[in-house]
mmCIF file of C-alpha atoms in Angstrom:
data_model
loop_
_atom_site.group_PDB
_atom_site.id
_atom_site.type_symbol
_atom_site.label_atom_id
_atom_site.label_comp_id
_atom_site.label_asym_id
_atom_site.label_seq_id
_atom_site.Cartn_x
_atom_site.Cartn_y
_atom_site.Cartn_z
ATOM 1 C CA MET T 1 120.723 -114.831 -36.401
ATOM 2 C CA ASP T 2 122.966 -117.599 -37.662
ATOM 3 C CA GLU T 3 123.758 -116.285 -41.123
ATOM 4 C CA LYS T 4 123.081 -118.832 -43.841
ATOM 5 C CA SER T 5 125.207 -118.547 -46.975
ATOM 6 C CA VAL T 6 123.610 -116.515 -49.766
ATOM 7 C CA ALA T 7 124.591 -116.282 -53.434
ATOM 8 C CA ILE T 8 123.466 -113.069 -55.155
ATOM 9 C CA ILE T 9 122.934 -113.580 -58.887
ATOM 10 C CA LEU T 10 123.339 -110.495 -61.101
ATOM 11 C CA LEU T 11 123.015 -110.507 -64.884
ATOM 12 C CA ASN T 12 124.686 -107.818 -66.990
ATOM 13 C CA TRP T 13 124.124 -107.038 -70.648
ATOM 14 C CA ASN T 14 125.454 -103.726 -71.954
ATOM 15 C CA ALA T 15 124.744 -101.967 -68.653
ATOM 16 C CA TYR T 16 128.084 -101.273 -66.983
ATOM 17 C CA ASN T 17 127.006 -98.170 -65.045
ATOM 18 C CA ASP T 18 123.854 -99.798 -63.642
ATOM 19 C CA THR T 19 125.800 -102.873 -62.566
ATOM 20 C CA VAL T 20 128.492 -100.830 -60.818
ATOM 21 C CA GLU T 21 125.860 -98.841 -58.896
ATOM 22 C CA CYS T 22 124.120 -102.058 -57.861
ATOM 23 C CA LEU T 23 127.370 -103.623 -56.665
ATOM 24 C CA HIS T 24 128.238 -100.563 -54.595
ATOM 25 C CA SER T 25 124.807 -100.707 -52.934
ATOM 26 C CA LEU T 26 125.374 -104.395 -52.131
ATOM 27 C CA GLU T 27 128.596 -103.420 -50.350
ATOM 28 C CA LYS T 28 126.432 -101.712 -47.704
ATOM 29 C CA LEU T 29 124.318 -104.767 -46.849
ATOM 30 C CA VAL T 30 124.114 -105.480 -43.127
ATOM 31 C CA TYR T 31 123.900 -109.201 -43.920
ATOM 32 C CA ARG T 32 127.475 -110.238 -44.656
ATOM 33 C CA ASN T 33 127.526 -113.968 -45.468
ATOM 34 C CA PHE T 34 127.108 -113.621 -49.236
ATOM 35 C CA ARG T 35 128.953 -113.756 -52.527
ATOM 36 C CA VAL T 36 127.912 -112.073 -55.764
ATOM 37 C CA PHE T 37 127.909 -114.155 -58.940
ATOM 38 C CA LEU T 38 127.896 -111.625 -61.774
ATOM 39 C CA VAL T 39 127.172 -113.079 -65.216
ATOM 40 C CA ASP T 40 127.862 -111.065 -68.360
ATOM 41 C CA ASN T 41 125.777 -112.099 -71.383
ATOM 42 C CA ASP T 42 128.458 -111.247 -73.962
ATOM 43 C CA SER T 43 128.001 -107.474 -73.722
ATOM 44 C CA LYS T 44 129.065 -105.361 -76.710
ATOM 45 C CA ASP T 45 129.840 -102.192 -74.721
ATOM 46 C CA GLN T 46 133.007 -103.519 -73.021
ATOM 47 C CA SER T 47 131.059 -104.056 -69.769
ATOM 48 C CA TYR T 48 132.760 -107.331 -69.010
ATOM 49 C CA GLU T 49 136.264 -105.995 -69.600
ATOM 50 C CA LYS T 50 135.617 -102.895 -67.477
ATOM 51 C CA LEU T 51 134.053 -104.883 -64.645
ATOM 52 C CA ARG T 52 136.998 -107.302 -64.609
ATOM 53 C CA ALA T 53 139.429 -104.370 -64.556
ATOM 54 C CA ASP T 54 137.484 -102.808 -61.673
ATOM 55 C CA GLN T 55 137.595 -106.062 -59.759
ATOM 56 C CA LEU T 56 141.344 -106.452 -60.265
ATOM 57 C CA SER T 57 141.938 -102.861 -59.139
ATOM 58 C CA GLY T 58 140.030 -103.443 -55.900
ATOM 59 C CA ALA T 59 137.105 -101.161 -56.783
ATOM 60 C CA PHE T 60 134.561 -103.480 -55.131
ATOM 61 C CA SER T 61 134.663 -104.344 -51.435
ATOM 62 C CA LEU T 62 132.575 -107.486 -51.591
ATOM 63 C CA PRO T 63 133.147 -111.150 -52.537
ATOM 64 C CA LEU T 64 132.612 -111.279 -56.279
ATOM 65 C CA THR T 65 132.787 -113.916 -59.005
ATOM 66 C CA ILE T 66 132.479 -112.620 -62.576
ATOM 67 C CA ILE T 67 131.453 -115.103 -65.277
ATOM 68 C CA GLN T 68 131.324 -114.584 -69.043
ATOM 69 C CA SER T 69 128.454 -116.592 -70.534
ATOM 70 C CA GLY T 70 129.964 -116.402 -74.027
ATOM 71 C CA SER T 71 126.801 -115.295 -75.843
ATOM 72 C CA ASN T 72 123.500 -113.530 -75.247
ATOM 73 C CA ILE T 73 121.525 -116.468 -73.880
ATOM 74 C CA GLY T 74 118.700 -114.389 -72.485
ATOM 75 C CA CYS T 75 117.523 -113.618 -68.977
ATOM 76 C CA ALA T 76 116.750 -117.223 -68.082
ATOM 77 C CA GLY T 77 119.949 -118.597 -69.597
ATOM 78 C CA GLY T 78 122.217 -115.979 -68.083
ATOM 79 C CA ASN T 79 120.693 -116.329 -64.628
ATOM 80 C CA ASN T 80 120.986 -120.108 -64.871
ATOM 81 C CA VAL T 81 124.738 -119.754 -65.447
ATOM 82 C CA GLY T 82 125.063 -117.892 -62.146
ATOM 83 C CA LEU T 83 122.626 -120.156 -60.323
ATOM 84 C CA LYS T 84 124.466 -123.308 -61.382
ATOM 85 C CA ALA T 85 127.831 -121.910 -60.291
ATOM 86 C CA ALA T 86 126.413 -120.935 -56.892
ATOM 87 C CA TYR T 87 124.548 -124.221 -56.490
ATOM 88 C CA GLU T 88 127.710 -126.210 -57.163
ATOM 89 C CA GLU T 89 129.485 -124.236 -54.435
ATOM 90 C CA GLY T 90 126.798 -125.213 -51.923
ATOM 91 C CA TYR T 91 125.086 -121.906 -51.162
ATOM 92 C CA GLU T 92 121.987 -122.357 -49.015
ATOM 93 C CA TYR T 93 119.978 -119.433 -50.393
ATOM 94 C CA LEU T 94 120.113 -117.831 -53.832
ATOM 95 C CA TRP T 95 118.981 -114.268 -54.538
ATOM 96 C CA MET T 96 118.195 -113.296 -58.118
ATOM 97 C CA LEU T 97 118.475 -109.527 -58.374
ATOM 98 C CA ASN T 98 118.210 -107.148 -61.319
ATOM 99 C CA ASN T 99 121.384 -105.216 -62.015
ATOM 100 C CA ASP T 100 119.401 -101.971 -62.461
ATOM 101 C CA THR T 101 118.483 -101.882 -58.770
ATOM 102 C CA ILE T 102 119.755 -100.205 -55.608
ATOM 103 C CA VAL T 103 119.222 -102.253 -52.453
ATOM 104 C CA ASP T 104 118.391 -101.068 -48.970
ATOM 105 C CA GLN T 105 121.041 -102.146 -46.468
ATOM 106 C CA HIS T 106 118.557 -104.374 -44.596
ATOM 107 C CA SER T 107 116.901 -105.878 -47.689
ATOM 108 C CA LEU T 108 118.730 -109.204 -47.660
ATOM 109 C CA THR T 109 118.447 -109.604 -43.880
ATOM 110 C CA ARG T 110 114.661 -109.288 -44.044
ATOM 111 C CA LEU T 111 114.363 -111.857 -46.844
ATOM 112 C CA VAL T 112 116.494 -114.432 -45.036
ATOM 113 C CA GLU T 113 114.653 -113.839 -41.746
ATOM 114 C CA GLU T 114 111.356 -114.631 -43.472
ATOM 115 C CA MET T 115 112.791 -117.780 -45.058
ATOM 116 C CA GLU T 116 113.976 -118.992 -41.677
ATOM 117 C CA THR T 117 110.455 -118.894 -40.206
ATOM 118 C CA ASN T 118 109.078 -121.836 -42.216
ATOM 119 C CA VAL T 119 110.728 -124.559 -44.279
ATOM 120 C CA GLN T 120 107.661 -124.615 -46.536
ATOM 121 C CA ILE T 121 108.516 -121.142 -47.818
ATOM 122 C CA GLY T 122 110.298 -121.658 -51.124
ATOM 123 C CA ILE T 123 110.445 -118.094 -52.487
ATOM 124 C CA VAL T 124 110.401 -114.635 -50.925
ATOM 125 C CA GLY T 125 110.396 -111.248 -52.627
ATOM 126 C CA SER T 126 110.880 -107.572 -51.835
ATOM 127 C CA LYS T 127 108.813 -104.429 -52.082
ATOM 128 C CA ILE T 128 110.180 -102.628 -55.133
ATOM 129 C CA ILE T 129 110.012 -98.873 -55.660
ATOM 130 C CA ASN T 130 110.361 -97.260 -59.090
ATOM 131 C CA MET T 131 113.285 -94.836 -58.829
ATOM 132 C CA ASN T 132 111.938 -92.767 -61.730
ATOM 133 C CA ASN T 133 108.840 -91.601 -59.855
ATOM 134 C CA ASN T 134 109.099 -93.010 -56.291
ATOM 135 C CA LEU T 135 105.888 -94.977 -56.802
ATOM 136 C CA VAL T 136 105.403 -98.639 -55.920
ATOM 137 C CA TRP T 137 106.578 -100.914 -58.745
ATOM 138 C CA PHE T 138 105.902 -104.273 -57.091
ATOM 139 C CA ALA T 139 104.220 -105.386 -53.850
ATOM 140 C CA GLY T 140 103.546 -109.037 -54.570
ATOM 141 C CA GLY T 141 101.405 -110.391 -57.376
ATOM 142 C CA SER T 142 99.033 -113.006 -58.724
ATOM 143 C CA ILE T 143 99.087 -115.319 -61.747
ATOM 144 C CA ASN T 144 96.200 -116.106 -64.059
ATOM 145 C CA GLN T 145 97.340 -119.478 -65.338
ATOM 146 C CA TYR T 146 94.389 -119.768 -67.732
ATOM 147 C CA LEU T 147 95.061 -116.544 -69.651
ATOM 148 C CA GLY T 148 98.837 -116.548 -69.276
ATOM 149 C CA THR T 149 99.083 -113.243 -67.424
ATOM 150 C CA SER T 150 100.498 -112.000 -64.144
ATOM 151 C CA THR T 151 99.284 -109.007 -62.154
ATOM 152 C CA PRO T 152 101.664 -107.043 -59.911
ATOM 153 C CA TYR T 153 100.073 -105.446 -56.865
ATOM 154 C CA GLY T 154 100.529 -101.750 -56.237
ATOM 155 C CA ILE T 155 102.164 -100.773 -59.525
ATOM 156 C CA ASP T 156 102.289 -96.985 -60.003
ATOM 157 C CA ARG T 157 100.599 -96.377 -56.648
ATOM 158 C CA GLN T 158 101.818 -94.157 -53.852
ATOM 159 C CA GLU T 159 103.417 -95.968 -50.946
ATOM 160 C CA SER T 160 100.925 -96.671 -48.165
ATOM 161 C CA GLU T 161 100.257 -99.060 -45.295
ATOM 162 C CA LYS T 162 98.278 -101.172 -47.744
ATOM 163 C CA PHE T 163 101.562 -102.372 -49.242
ATOM 164 C CA ASN T 164 103.347 -102.905 -45.931
ATOM 165 C CA THR T 165 101.769 -106.226 -44.948
ATOM 166 C CA ARG T 166 103.746 -109.446 -45.193
ATOM 167 C CA LYS T 167 101.582 -111.975 -47.031
ATOM 168 C CA GLU T 168 101.569 -115.121 -49.100
ATOM 169 C CA VAL T 169 101.183 -114.300 -52.798
ATOM 170 C CA GLY T 170 100.904 -115.980 -56.183
ATOM 171 C CA PHE T 171 104.289 -114.826 -57.404
ATOM 172 C CA VAL T 172 107.211 -112.507 -56.775
ATOM 173 C CA VAL T 173 109.051 -110.941 -59.655
ATOM 174 C CA GLY T 174 112.585 -112.008 -60.622
ATOM 175 C CA CYS T 175 113.793 -108.451 -60.048
ATOM 176 C CA SER T 176 114.293 -109.480 -56.410
ATOM 177 C CA MET T 177 113.597 -113.138 -55.650
ATOM 178 C CA LEU T 178 115.312 -115.170 -52.937
ATOM 179 C CA PHE T 179 114.794 -118.921 -52.705
ATOM 180 C CA ARG T 180 116.265 -121.953 -50.978
ATOM 181 C CA ARG T 181 118.553 -124.288 -52.905
ATOM 182 C CA GLU T 182 116.163 -127.197 -52.323
ATOM 183 C CA LEU T 183 113.741 -125.516 -54.704
ATOM 184 C CA ILE T 184 116.124 -126.258 -57.566
ATOM 185 C CA ASP T 185 116.151 -129.921 -56.571
ATOM 186 C CA LEU T 186 112.358 -129.832 -56.585
ATOM 187 C CA ILE T 187 111.496 -127.947 -59.800
ATOM 188 C CA GLY T 188 114.742 -127.550 -61.750
ATOM 189 C CA TRP T 189 116.293 -124.483 -63.374
ATOM 190 C CA LEU T 190 114.660 -121.511 -65.051
ATOM 191 C CA ASP T 191 113.120 -122.482 -68.398
ATOM 192 C CA GLU T 192 115.434 -121.021 -71.041
ATOM 193 C CA ASP T 193 112.848 -121.464 -73.805
ATOM 194 C CA TYR T 194 111.243 -118.185 -72.714
ATOM 195 C CA PHE T 195 114.542 -116.305 -73.271
ATOM 196 C CA ILE T 196 113.183 -113.191 -71.522
ATOM 197 C CA TYR T 197 109.887 -112.569 -69.672
ATOM 198 C CA TYR T 198 107.749 -115.273 -68.057
ATOM 199 C CA GLU T 199 110.689 -117.409 -66.918
ATOM 200 C CA ASP T 200 110.150 -116.136 -63.351
ATOM 201 C CA THR T 201 106.337 -116.438 -63.630
ATOM 202 C CA ASP T 202 106.714 -120.027 -64.808
ATOM 203 C CA TRP T 203 109.092 -120.796 -61.951
ATOM 204 C CA ASN T 204 106.748 -119.323 -59.326
ATOM 205 C CA LEU T 205 103.855 -121.422 -60.598
ATOM 206 C CA LYS T 206 105.967 -124.582 -60.529
ATOM 207 C CA ALA T 207 106.976 -123.812 -56.938
ATOM 208 C CA LYS T 208 103.310 -123.377 -55.960
ATOM 209 C CA LYS T 209 102.335 -126.633 -57.648
ATOM 210 C CA ALA T 210 105.140 -128.365 -55.761
ATOM 211 C CA GLY T 211 103.579 -127.233 -52.476
ATOM 212 C CA MET T 212 105.957 -124.391 -51.639
ATOM 213 C CA LYS T 213 104.809 -121.043 -50.227
ATOM 214 C CA ILE T 214 105.680 -117.713 -51.868
ATOM 215 C CA VAL T 215 105.836 -114.710 -49.541
ATOM 216 C CA TYR T 216 106.008 -110.962 -50.116
ATOM 217 C CA VAL T 217 108.270 -109.223 -47.577
ATOM 218 C CA PRO T 218 107.625 -105.449 -47.535
ATOM 219 C CA ASP T 219 110.433 -104.742 -45.062
ATOM 220 C CA SER T 220 112.871 -105.818 -47.768
ATOM 221 C CA LEU T 221 113.137 -102.677 -49.885
ATOM 222 C CA ILE T 222 114.578 -102.428 -53.400
ATOM 223 C CA TYR T 223 114.766 -99.407 -55.712
ATOM 224 C CA HIS T 224 114.418 -100.161 -59.417
ATOM 225 C CA LYS T 225 115.327 -97.984 -62.396
ATOM 226 C CA GLU T 226 112.911 -99.876 -64.665
ATOM 227 C CA SER T 227 115.259 -99.928 -67.607
ATOM 228 C CA SER T 228 116.266 -102.955 -69.649
ATOM 229 C CA SER T 229 117.386 -104.085 -73.068
ATOM 230 C CA THR T 230 113.817 -104.438 -74.315
ATOM 231 C CA LYS T 231 111.779 -102.085 -72.157
ATOM 232 C CA SER T 232 112.408 -98.366 -71.940
ATOM 233 C CA GLU T 233 110.449 -95.142 -72.237
ATOM 234 C CA GLU T 234 110.166 -95.878 -75.962
ATOM 235 C CA LEU T 235 109.409 -99.593 -75.863
ATOM 236 C CA SER T 236 111.315 -101.893 -78.165
ATOM 237 C CA PRO T 237 109.169 -103.862 -80.624
ATOM 238 C CA HIS T 238 110.663 -107.033 -79.136
ATOM 239 C CA TYR T 239 108.957 -106.314 -75.814
ATOM 240 C CA ALA T 240 105.482 -106.986 -77.234
ATOM 241 C CA TYR T 241 106.778 -109.993 -79.194
ATOM 242 C CA TYR T 242 108.040 -111.820 -76.103
ATOM 243 C CA LEU T 243 104.975 -110.955 -74.018
ATOM 244 C CA MET T 244 102.651 -112.204 -76.759
ATOM 245 C CA ARG T 245 104.540 -115.411 -77.499
ATOM 246 C CA ASN T 246 105.528 -116.355 -73.978
ATOM 247 C CA GLY T 247 102.098 -115.751 -72.475
ATOM 248 C CA TYR T 248 100.635 -118.383 -74.778
ATOM 249 C CA LEU T 249 103.590 -120.763 -74.286
ATOM 250 C CA PHE T 250 103.133 -120.401 -70.528
ATOM 251 C CA VAL T 251 99.549 -121.700 -70.711
ATOM 252 C CA LYS T 252 100.387 -124.505 -73.152
ATOM 253 C CA ARG T 253 103.138 -125.780 -70.867
ATOM 254 C CA ASN T 254 101.423 -125.424 -67.519
ATOM 255 C CA ASN T 255 97.702 -125.830 -68.291
ATOM 256 C CA PRO T 256 97.366 -127.255 -71.811
ATOM 257 C CA LYS T 257 93.649 -127.984 -71.392
ATOM 258 C CA TYR T 258 93.076 -124.204 -71.349
ATOM 259 C CA LYS T 259 94.772 -123.574 -74.707
ATOM 260 C CA LEU T 260 91.504 -122.482 -76.326
ATOM 261 C CA ILE T 261 90.896 -119.863 -73.634
ATOM 262 C CA ALA T 262 94.475 -118.669 -74.034
ATOM 263 C CA LEU T 263 94.043 -118.521 -77.803
ATOM 264 C CA LEU T 264 90.921 -116.364 -77.483
ATOM 265 C CA TYR T 265 92.716 -114.119 -75.034
ATOM 266 C CA MET T 266 95.673 -113.842 -77.388
ATOM 267 C CA THR T 267 93.314 -112.506 -80.060
ATOM 268 C CA TYR T 268 92.177 -109.823 -77.616
ATOM 269 C CA ARG T 269 95.807 -109.143 -76.726
ATOM 270 C CA ILE T 270 96.703 -108.472 -80.368
ATOM 271 C CA VAL T 271 94.240 -105.571 -80.367
ATOM 272 C CA LYS T 272 95.326 -104.385 -76.919
ATOM 273 C CA PHE T 273 99.028 -104.468 -77.812
ATOM 274 C CA HIS T 274 98.421 -102.457 -80.967
ATOM 275 C CA LEU T 275 96.836 -99.742 -78.851
ATOM 276 C CA LEU T 276 99.633 -99.862 -76.282
ATOM 277 C CA TYR T 277 102.726 -100.428 -78.406
ATOM 278 C CA VAL T 278 101.866 -99.319 -81.957
ATOM 279 C CA TRP T 279 99.463 -96.397 -81.723
ATOM 280 C CA ASN T 280 101.364 -93.093 -81.309
ATOM 281 C CA LYS T 281 104.736 -94.888 -81.573
ATOM 282 C CA ASP T 282 107.386 -94.796 -84.241
ATOM 283 C CA HIS T 283 108.178 -97.775 -86.529
ATOM 284 C CA LYS T 284 104.509 -98.767 -86.543
ATOM 285 C CA LEU T 285 104.817 -101.462 -89.207
ATOM 286 C CA LYS T 286 107.700 -103.159 -87.434
ATOM 287 C CA ARG T 287 105.877 -103.032 -84.100
ATOM 288 C CA SER T 288 102.703 -104.479 -85.602
ATOM 289 C CA ARG T 289 104.671 -107.207 -87.352
ATOM 290 C CA MET T 290 106.375 -108.210 -84.080
ATOM 291 C CA ILE T 291 103.014 -108.546 -82.319
ATOM 292 C CA PHE T 292 101.680 -110.871 -85.004
ATOM 293 C CA LYS T 293 105.003 -112.762 -85.073
ATOM 294 C CA GLY T 294 104.732 -113.300 -81.326
ATOM 295 C CA ALA T 295 101.268 -114.780 -81.717
ATOM 296 C CA LEU T 296 102.332 -116.981 -84.641
ATOM 297 C CA HIS T 297 105.480 -118.230 -82.918
ATOM 298 C CA GLY T 298 103.455 -119.059 -79.810
ATOM 299 C CA LEU T 299 101.085 -121.161 -81.888
ATOM 300 C CA LYS T 300 104.044 -122.861 -83.592
ATOM 301 C CA ASN T 301 105.761 -123.470 -80.235
ATOM 302 C CA GLN T 302 108.810 -121.518 -81.395
ATOM 303 C CA ASN T 303 110.946 -120.561 -78.421
ATOM 304 C CA GLY T 304 114.278 -119.054 -77.415
ATOM 305 C CA GLN T 305 115.610 -115.809 -78.880
ATOM 306 C CA PHE T 306 113.541 -114.153 -81.593
ATOM 307 C CA SER T 307 114.368 -115.104 -85.163
ATOM 308 C CA ASP T 308 112.378 -114.928 -88.388
#
């Protein structure tokens, strides 16, 4: 296969060890025509300084550009910094990848091979396995654009042939999403108003509306630690805030005529989120307050990073 140029976009925020492990797994990729664009979102744990020192000492055997964003500009903002740098350098494909992942050596090859089969394919995504329990974490997904929700297929299920079929889907998660540069010309950059969560859902829907196909590629295998700045075993109160707010913003921006349906669903979600993220958790008052703040800020069209 004639290897098209690929830019791999990694975002780091206070996660030096995860990022190093991801980079070392990328060194083993069979596909070789790539460069990693690693963006640090102004980490406070010396991640950026340590990664730069590692690079200068020759610790990484792959082409690597490290960029300091200068502030915590969120998932969408940080990824956009890397995407814009890669776009300006003319890369044909761009692969957004979570830094808390380990990639199979053939994962990139399989994604590019699928892209090369049809110019109407705008986005492809991998099968993702949760490293904490070896269960499926993502096998494609669908979007409910009226309620402002997305449903991943296969989550917390045992691996089986059911999840090994290549198919067109409603969305692939930004944890491992490869797309052609022309998609940026068509639909623009990730929407930074979301800050974190829903920026990839929004982008998938825009790609679909623009007539592009989205394909799940099970032969591209990624292992995910499922750890982030806002989601962990003991969920941060901010997790529910961004889900609540951004789900409603997603509907208002993409299907405004369904705002009433989304509003009714948000009322249901307030109850659901209290059961999921407040009941049997610590800091109950703070968690409850963040859920209601998310709903209020969605109604007020408040976006970006959380602030009172």
